[in-house]
Amino acid sequence: MEYLDIYDENGNHLGKEERSVVHALALWHKTVHCWLFDKEGNIYFQIRKDEGTFYTTGSGHIQAGESVKEGFYREIKEEIGIEVDIDNCILVDVVNFVMDRSNKDGSVFRDRAFANVYICDFEESIDAFKFDTNEVKGLVKMTAKDVLALISSEVDSINATYIVADNDKNISYEETVTRDNFLVNPGETILGKYGDVVRKVIEVTSK
């Protein structure tokens, strides 16, 4: 059973609760959104297993008693199989995330999260990735500048490198992507959801 630390809307710690209860009762908790980038200015988005859309490199709940950076390390390790140096992680923002979603059984999934958005540099080869294929289809690599142009509607498509598992190795191939490839929830905009992250990668890699 997974427990999460819970908070009031001002971030004051209240205790801990089981994850399903947290979402049933709309209790505030912490999550982490992790993006990897490289020195060439590329950013890595995860190809989600369910919809096939692009999202964070790795993301998830911060477990009870766990620090945000520890959660960053664990989520990246679990989902894409690499170890990152949490001391090199750069905080982009902490976003108050609110979303209610109806489930097929008629229940409502209520999300109230302090989403800690981080980026971290990655300089290994694609062979380092060990994808959890139960959750992750692979990664897609794009230059942050191209992504910003796309989500700002300056262009309608960009070139991307897909990295996916093929038996006991990873393979890569090129494809064109559009704004429709990115996960955007109802009430969100693609620029509002991803703009700060890609701008931060551009800033860090342009120095």
PDB file of C-alpha atoms in Angstrom:
ATOM      1  CA  MET A   1       0.000   0.000   0.000  1.00  0.00           C
ATOM      2  CA  GLU A   2       1.408   3.385  -1.046  1.00  0.00           C
ATOM      3  CA  TYR A   3       1.204   6.320   1.363  1.00  0.00           C
ATOM      4  CA  LEU A   4       1.655   9.983   0.489  1.00  0.00           C
ATOM      5  CA  ASP A   5       2.406  12.949   2.709  1.00  0.00           C
ATOM      6  CA  ILE A   6      -0.587  15.299   2.734  1.00  0.00           C
ATOM      7  CA  TYR A   7      -0.719  19.081   3.125  1.00  0.00           C
ATOM      8  CA  ASP A   8      -3.138  21.962   3.377  1.00  0.00           C
ATOM      9  CA  GLU A   9      -3.486  24.372   0.442  1.00  0.00           C
ATOM     10  CA  ASN A  10      -0.654  26.488   1.876  1.00  0.00           C
ATOM     11  CA  GLY A  11       1.804  23.607   1.920  1.00  0.00           C
ATOM     12  CA  ASN A  12       1.691  22.882   5.650  1.00  0.00           C
ATOM     13  CA  HIS A  13       2.283  19.202   6.376  1.00  0.00           C
ATOM     14  CA  LEU A  14      -0.726  17.434   7.928  1.00  0.00           C
ATOM     15  CA  GLY A  15       0.348  13.793   8.026  1.00  0.00           C
ATOM     16  CA  LYS A  16       0.080  10.931   5.553  1.00  0.00           C
ATOM     17  CA  GLU A  17      -2.697   9.020   3.825  1.00  0.00           C
ATOM     18  CA  GLU A  18      -3.114   6.093   1.440  1.00  0.00           C
ATOM     19  CA  ARG A  19      -2.857   7.118  -2.214  1.00  0.00           C
ATOM     20  CA  SER A  20      -6.387   6.117  -3.230  1.00  0.00           C
ATOM     21  CA  VAL A  21      -7.819   8.126  -0.330  1.00  0.00           C
ATOM     22  CA  VAL A  22      -5.717  11.149  -1.319  1.00  0.00           C
ATOM     23  CA  HIS A  23      -7.360  11.197  -4.746  1.00  0.00           C
ATOM     24  CA  ALA A  24     -10.826  10.310  -3.513  1.00  0.00           C
ATOM     25  CA  LEU A  25     -10.848  13.195  -1.031  1.00  0.00           C
ATOM     26  CA  ALA A  26      -8.849  15.717  -3.114  1.00  0.00           C
ATOM     27  CA  LEU A  27      -6.041  15.998  -0.547  1.00  0.00           C
ATOM     28  CA  TRP A  28      -3.001  18.106  -1.381  1.00  0.00           C
ATOM     29  CA  HIS A  29       0.207  16.137  -1.934  1.00  0.00           C
ATOM     30  CA  LYS A  30       3.508  16.466  -3.821  1.00  0.00           C
ATOM     31  CA  THR A  31       4.479  15.147  -7.225  1.00  0.00           C
ATOM     32  CA  VAL A  32       7.619  15.516  -9.306  1.00  0.00           C
ATOM     33  CA  HIS A  33       7.887  16.130 -13.058  1.00  0.00           C
ATOM     34  CA  CYS A  34      11.325  15.272 -14.444  1.00  0.00           C
ATOM     35  CA  TRP A  35      12.831  16.216 -17.787  1.00  0.00           C
ATOM     36  CA  LEU A  36      16.253  15.185 -19.064  1.00  0.00           C
ATOM     37  CA  PHE A  37      18.249  17.335 -21.461  1.00  0.00           C
ATOM     38  CA  ASP A  38      21.707  17.159 -23.040  1.00  0.00           C
ATOM     39  CA  LYS A  39      24.414  19.703 -23.792  1.00  0.00           C
ATOM     40  CA  GLU A  40      23.314  19.909 -27.445  1.00  0.00           C
ATOM     41  CA  GLY A  41      20.048  21.464 -26.281  1.00  0.00           C
ATOM     42  CA  ASN A  42      17.856  18.393 -26.734  1.00  0.00           C
ATOM     43  CA  ILE A  43      15.012  17.610 -24.353  1.00  0.00           C
ATOM     44  CA  TYR A  44      13.625  14.112 -23.779  1.00  0.00           C
ATOM     45  CA  PHE A  45       9.879  13.489 -23.545  1.00  0.00           C
ATOM     46  CA  GLN A  46       8.397  10.168 -22.501  1.00  0.00           C
ATOM     47  CA  ILE A  47       6.110   8.364 -24.945  1.00  0.00           C
ATOM     48  CA  ARG A  48       3.258   7.332 -22.691  1.00  0.00           C
ATOM     49  CA  LYS A  49       2.198   3.692 -22.801  1.00  0.00           C
ATOM     50  CA  ASP A  50      -1.540   4.338 -22.702  1.00  0.00           C
ATOM     51  CA  GLU A  51      -2.159   7.147 -25.205  1.00  0.00           C
ATOM     52  CA  GLY A  52       1.211   7.285 -26.979  1.00  0.00           C
ATOM     53  CA  THR A  53       1.383  11.019 -26.305  1.00  0.00           C
ATOM     54  CA  PHE A  54       4.455  12.905 -25.086  1.00  0.00           C
ATOM     55  CA  TYR A  55       4.829  13.934 -21.460  1.00  0.00           C
ATOM     56  CA  THR A  56       7.638  14.311 -18.918  1.00  0.00           C
ATOM     57  CA  THR A  57      10.754  12.136 -19.115  1.00  0.00           C
ATOM     58  CA  GLY A  58       9.497  10.659 -15.843  1.00  0.00           C
ATOM     59  CA  SER A  59       6.988  11.723 -13.225  1.00  0.00           C
ATOM     60  CA  GLY A  60       5.085  10.486 -10.224  1.00  0.00           C
ATOM     61  CA  HIS A  61       4.029  10.921  -6.616  1.00  0.00           C
ATOM     62  CA  ILE A  62       6.419  11.771  -3.814  1.00  0.00           C
ATOM     63  CA  GLN A  63       6.004   9.002  -1.285  1.00  0.00           C
ATOM     64  CA  ALA A  64       5.539   9.570   2.430  1.00  0.00           C
ATOM     65  CA  GLY A  65       8.858  10.473   4.071  1.00  0.00           C
ATOM     66  CA  GLU A  66      10.600  10.982   0.717  1.00  0.00           C
ATOM     67  CA  SER A  67      12.198  14.244  -0.434  1.00  0.00           C
ATOM     68  CA  VAL A  68      11.303  15.691  -3.822  1.00  0.00           C
ATOM     69  CA  LYS A  69      14.797  15.046  -5.201  1.00  0.00           C
ATOM     70  CA  GLU A  70      14.705  11.476  -3.913  1.00  0.00           C
ATOM     71  CA  GLY A  71      11.416  11.102  -5.753  1.00  0.00           C
ATOM     72  CA  PHE A  72      13.019  12.517  -8.920  1.00  0.00           C
ATOM     73  CA  TYR A  73      15.811   9.936  -8.695  1.00  0.00           C
ATOM     74  CA  ARG A  74      13.405   7.038  -8.046  1.00  0.00           C
ATOM     75  CA  GLU A  75      10.927   7.898 -10.819  1.00  0.00           C
ATOM     76  CA  ILE A  76      13.647   8.233 -13.469  1.00  0.00           C
ATOM     77  CA  LYS A  77      15.226   4.970 -12.287  1.00  0.00           C
ATOM     78  CA  GLU A  78      11.919   3.083 -12.277  1.00  0.00           C
ATOM     79  CA  GLU A  79      10.550   4.340 -15.580  1.00  0.00           C
ATOM     80  CA  ILE A  80      13.581   4.662 -17.859  1.00  0.00           C
ATOM     81  CA  GLY A  81      16.258   2.758 -15.945  1.00  0.00           C
ATOM     82  CA  ILE A  82      19.015   5.315 -15.469  1.00  0.00           C
ATOM     83  CA  GLU A  83      20.506   6.932 -12.378  1.00  0.00           C
ATOM     84  CA  VAL A  84      20.736  10.722 -12.257  1.00  0.00           C
ATOM     85  CA  ASP A  85      22.831  12.971 -10.033  1.00  0.00           C
ATOM     86  CA  ILE A  86      20.145  14.717  -8.001  1.00  0.00           C
ATOM     87  CA  ASP A  87      22.626  17.442  -7.051  1.00  0.00           C
ATOM     88  CA  ASN A  88      22.602  18.535 -10.714  1.00  0.00           C
ATOM     89  CA  CYS A  89      18.816  18.787 -10.908  1.00  0.00           C
ATOM     90  CA  ILE A  90      17.513  22.295 -11.585  1.00  0.00           C
ATOM     91  CA  LEU A  91      14.156  23.441 -10.237  1.00  0.00           C
ATOM     92  CA  VAL A  92      12.024  25.148 -12.872  1.00  0.00           C
ATOM     93  CA  ASP A  93       8.857  25.801 -10.867  1.00  0.00           C
ATOM     94  CA  VAL A  94       6.406  24.423  -8.320  1.00  0.00           C
ATOM     95  CA  VAL A  95       2.945  24.430  -9.885  1.00  0.00           C
ATOM     96  CA  ASN A  96      -0.363  24.031  -8.065  1.00  0.00           C
ATOM     97  CA  PHE A  97      -2.064  21.363 -10.172  1.00  0.00           C
ATOM     98  CA  VAL A  98      -5.834  20.891  -9.881  1.00  0.00           C
ATOM     99  CA  MET A  99      -7.797  18.397 -11.968  1.00  0.00           C
ATOM    100  CA  ASP A 100     -10.966  16.326 -11.518  1.00  0.00           C
ATOM    101  CA  ARG A 101     -11.569  13.417 -13.884  1.00  0.00           C
ATOM    102  CA  SER A 102     -14.488  10.992 -14.064  1.00  0.00           C
ATOM    103  CA  ASN A 103     -13.547   7.322 -14.085  1.00  0.00           C
ATOM    104  CA  LYS A 104     -15.355   4.648 -16.095  1.00  0.00           C
ATOM    105  CA  ASP A 105     -16.890   3.238 -12.906  1.00  0.00           C
ATOM    106  CA  GLY A 106     -18.527   6.572 -12.112  1.00  0.00           C
ATOM    107  CA  SER A 107     -16.066   7.587  -9.394  1.00  0.00           C
ATOM    108  CA  VAL A 108     -14.126  10.841  -9.621  1.00  0.00           C
ATOM    109  CA  PHE A 109     -10.333  11.086  -9.569  1.00  0.00           C
ATOM    110  CA  ARG A 110      -9.499  14.331  -7.758  1.00  0.00           C
ATOM    111  CA  ASP A 111      -5.960  15.627  -8.082  1.00  0.00           C
ATOM    112  CA  ARG A 112      -4.579  18.417  -5.872  1.00  0.00           C
ATOM    113  CA  ALA A 113      -0.814  18.401  -6.229  1.00  0.00           C
ATOM    114  CA  PHE A 114       2.180  20.628  -5.685  1.00  0.00           C
ATOM    115  CA  ALA A 115       3.974  19.624  -8.898  1.00  0.00           C
ATOM    116  CA  ASN A 116       7.735  20.111  -8.571  1.00  0.00           C
ATOM    117  CA  VAL A 117       9.134  20.596 -12.078  1.00  0.00           C
ATOM    118  CA  TYR A 118      12.837  19.762 -12.528  1.00  0.00           C
ATOM    119  CA  ILE A 119      15.304  19.366 -15.385  1.00  0.00           C
ATOM    120  CA  CYS A 120      18.545  17.386 -15.245  1.00  0.00           C
ATOM    121  CA  ASP A 121      21.405  16.885 -17.709  1.00  0.00           C
ATOM    122  CA  PHE A 122      21.971  13.522 -19.396  1.00  0.00           C
ATOM    123  CA  GLU A 123      25.119  12.703 -21.352  1.00  0.00           C
ATOM    124  CA  GLU A 124      25.028   8.917 -21.805  1.00  0.00           C
ATOM    125  CA  SER A 125      24.149   6.942 -24.937  1.00  0.00           C
ATOM    126  CA  ILE A 126      20.633   5.734 -25.643  1.00  0.00           C
ATOM    127  CA  ASP A 127      21.772   2.229 -24.681  1.00  0.00           C
ATOM    128  CA  ALA A 128      21.667   3.388 -21.039  1.00  0.00           C
ATOM    129  CA  PHE A 129      17.861   3.511 -21.070  1.00  0.00           C
ATOM    130  CA  LYS A 130      16.106   0.469 -19.602  1.00  0.00           C
ATOM    131  CA  PHE A 131      12.431   1.193 -20.142  1.00  0.00           C
ATOM    132  CA  ASP A 132       9.673  -0.139 -17.918  1.00  0.00           C
ATOM    133  CA  THR A 133       7.666  -1.370 -20.881  1.00  0.00           C
ATOM    134  CA  ASN A 134       4.580  -1.814 -18.702  1.00  0.00           C
ATOM    135  CA  GLU A 135       4.401   1.987 -18.445  1.00  0.00           C
ATOM    136  CA  VAL A 136       6.675   3.493 -21.081  1.00  0.00           C
ATOM    137  CA  LYS A 137       6.829   3.030 -24.844  1.00  0.00           C
ATOM    138  CA  GLY A 138      10.110   4.923 -25.091  1.00  0.00           C
ATOM    139  CA  LEU A 139      11.412   8.455 -25.353  1.00  0.00           C
ATOM    140  CA  VAL A 140      11.396  11.115 -28.026  1.00  0.00           C
ATOM    141  CA  LYS A 141      14.318  13.533 -28.355  1.00  0.00           C
ATOM    142  CA  MET A 142      13.847  17.004 -29.848  1.00  0.00           C
ATOM    143  CA  THR A 143      15.791  20.232 -29.620  1.00  0.00           C
ATOM    144  CA  ALA A 144      14.223  22.533 -27.051  1.00  0.00           C
ATOM    145  CA  LYS A 145      14.310  25.391 -29.563  1.00  0.00           C
ATOM    146  CA  ASP A 146      12.300  23.337 -32.055  1.00  0.00           C
ATOM    147  CA  VAL A 147       9.792  22.379 -29.355  1.00  0.00           C
ATOM    148  CA  LEU A 148       9.350  26.016 -28.351  1.00  0.00           C
ATOM    149  CA  ALA A 149       8.745  27.022 -31.967  1.00  0.00           C
ATOM    150  CA  LEU A 150       6.171  24.248 -32.314  1.00  0.00           C
ATOM    151  CA  ILE A 151       4.221  24.925 -29.119  1.00  0.00           C
ATOM    152  CA  SER A 152       4.327  28.674 -29.844  1.00  0.00           C
ATOM    153  CA  SER A 153       2.634  27.919 -33.211  1.00  0.00           C
ATOM    154  CA  GLU A 154       5.572  29.372 -35.156  1.00  0.00           C
ATOM    155  CA  VAL A 155       5.788  26.076 -37.074  1.00  0.00           C
ATOM    156  CA  ASP A 156       3.322  23.214 -37.524  1.00  0.00           C
ATOM    157  CA  SER A 157       5.756  20.292 -37.276  1.00  0.00           C
ATOM    158  CA  ILE A 158       9.326  19.464 -36.250  1.00  0.00           C
ATOM    159  CA  ASN A 159      11.699  16.528 -36.628  1.00  0.00           C
ATOM    160  CA  ALA A 160      12.156  14.194 -33.656  1.00  0.00           C
ATOM    161  CA  THR A 161      14.191  11.117 -32.753  1.00  0.00           C
ATOM    162  CA  TYR A 162      12.218   8.237 -31.267  1.00  0.00           C
ATOM    163  CA  ILE A 163      14.079   5.901 -28.890  1.00  0.00           C
ATOM    164  CA  VAL A 164      12.284   2.619 -28.177  1.00  0.00           C
ATOM    165  CA  ALA A 165      13.096  -0.842 -26.849  1.00  0.00           C
ATOM    166  CA  ASP A 166      13.565  -3.599 -29.413  1.00  0.00           C
ATOM    167  CA  ASN A 167      14.088  -6.943 -27.655  1.00  0.00           C
ATOM    168  CA  ASP A 168      17.349  -6.561 -25.696  1.00  0.00           C
ATOM    169  CA  LYS A 169      18.484  -3.248 -27.180  1.00  0.00           C
ATOM    170  CA  ASN A 170      17.246   0.255 -27.925  1.00  0.00           C
ATOM    171  CA  ILE A 171      16.760   1.524 -31.447  1.00  0.00           C
ATOM    172  CA  SER A 172      16.181   5.027 -32.757  1.00  0.00           C
ATOM    173  CA  TYR A 173      14.417   6.420 -35.810  1.00  0.00           C
ATOM    174  CA  GLU A 174      13.280   9.788 -37.104  1.00  0.00           C
ATOM    175  CA  GLU A 175       9.710  11.022 -37.433  1.00  0.00           C
ATOM    176  CA  THR A 176       7.879  14.311 -37.814  1.00  0.00           C
ATOM    177  CA  VAL A 177       5.735  15.389 -34.841  1.00  0.00           C
ATOM    178  CA  THR A 178       3.030  18.020 -34.374  1.00  0.00           C
ATOM    179  CA  ARG A 179       1.322  19.684 -31.427  1.00  0.00           C
ATOM    180  CA  ASP A 180      -1.195  16.824 -31.382  1.00  0.00           C
ATOM    181  CA  ASN A 181       1.538  14.471 -30.164  1.00  0.00           C
ATOM    182  CA  PHE A 182       1.790  16.204 -26.762  1.00  0.00           C
ATOM    183  CA  LEU A 183      -0.374  15.413 -23.746  1.00  0.00           C
ATOM    184  CA  VAL A 184      -2.534  18.410 -22.847  1.00  0.00           C
ATOM    185  CA  ASN A 185      -5.336  18.070 -20.289  1.00  0.00           C
ATOM    186  CA  PRO A 186      -8.692  19.860 -20.603  1.00  0.00           C
ATOM    187  CA  GLY A 187      -8.324  23.470 -19.487  1.00  0.00           C
ATOM    188  CA  GLU A 188      -4.588  23.558 -20.287  1.00  0.00           C
ATOM    189  CA  THR A 189      -2.671  25.042 -23.208  1.00  0.00           C
ATOM    190  CA  ILE A 190       0.343  23.366 -24.739  1.00  0.00           C
ATOM    191  CA  LEU A 191       2.475  26.498 -24.318  1.00  0.00           C
ATOM    192  CA  GLY A 192       1.363  26.958 -20.727  1.00  0.00           C
ATOM    193  CA  LYS A 193       2.086  23.321 -19.904  1.00  0.00           C
ATOM    194  CA  TYR A 194       5.532  22.974 -21.494  1.00  0.00           C
ATOM    195  CA  GLY A 195       6.785  26.490 -22.222  1.00  0.00           C
ATOM    196  CA  ASP A 196       8.667  27.124 -18.971  1.00  0.00           C
ATOM    197  CA  VAL A 197      10.493  23.798 -19.167  1.00  0.00           C
ATOM    198  CA  VAL A 198      11.743  24.179 -22.731  1.00  0.00           C
ATOM    199  CA  ARG A 199      12.710  27.817 -22.119  1.00  0.00           C
ATOM    200  CA  LYS A 200      14.755  26.725 -19.098  1.00  0.00           C
ATOM    201  CA  VAL A 201      16.568  24.066 -21.149  1.00  0.00           C
ATOM    202  CA  ILE A 202      17.324  26.682 -23.826  1.00  0.00           C
ATOM    203  CA  GLU A 203      18.640  29.058 -21.155  1.00  0.00           C
ATOM    204  CA  VAL A 204      20.861  26.433 -19.492  1.00  0.00           C
ATOM    205  CA  THR A 205      22.298  25.007 -22.720  1.00  0.00           C
ATOM    206  CA  SER A 206      22.915  28.420 -24.305  1.00  0.00           C
ATOM    207  CA  LYS A 207      25.426  29.499 -21.649  1.00  0.00           C
TER     208      LYS A 207
END
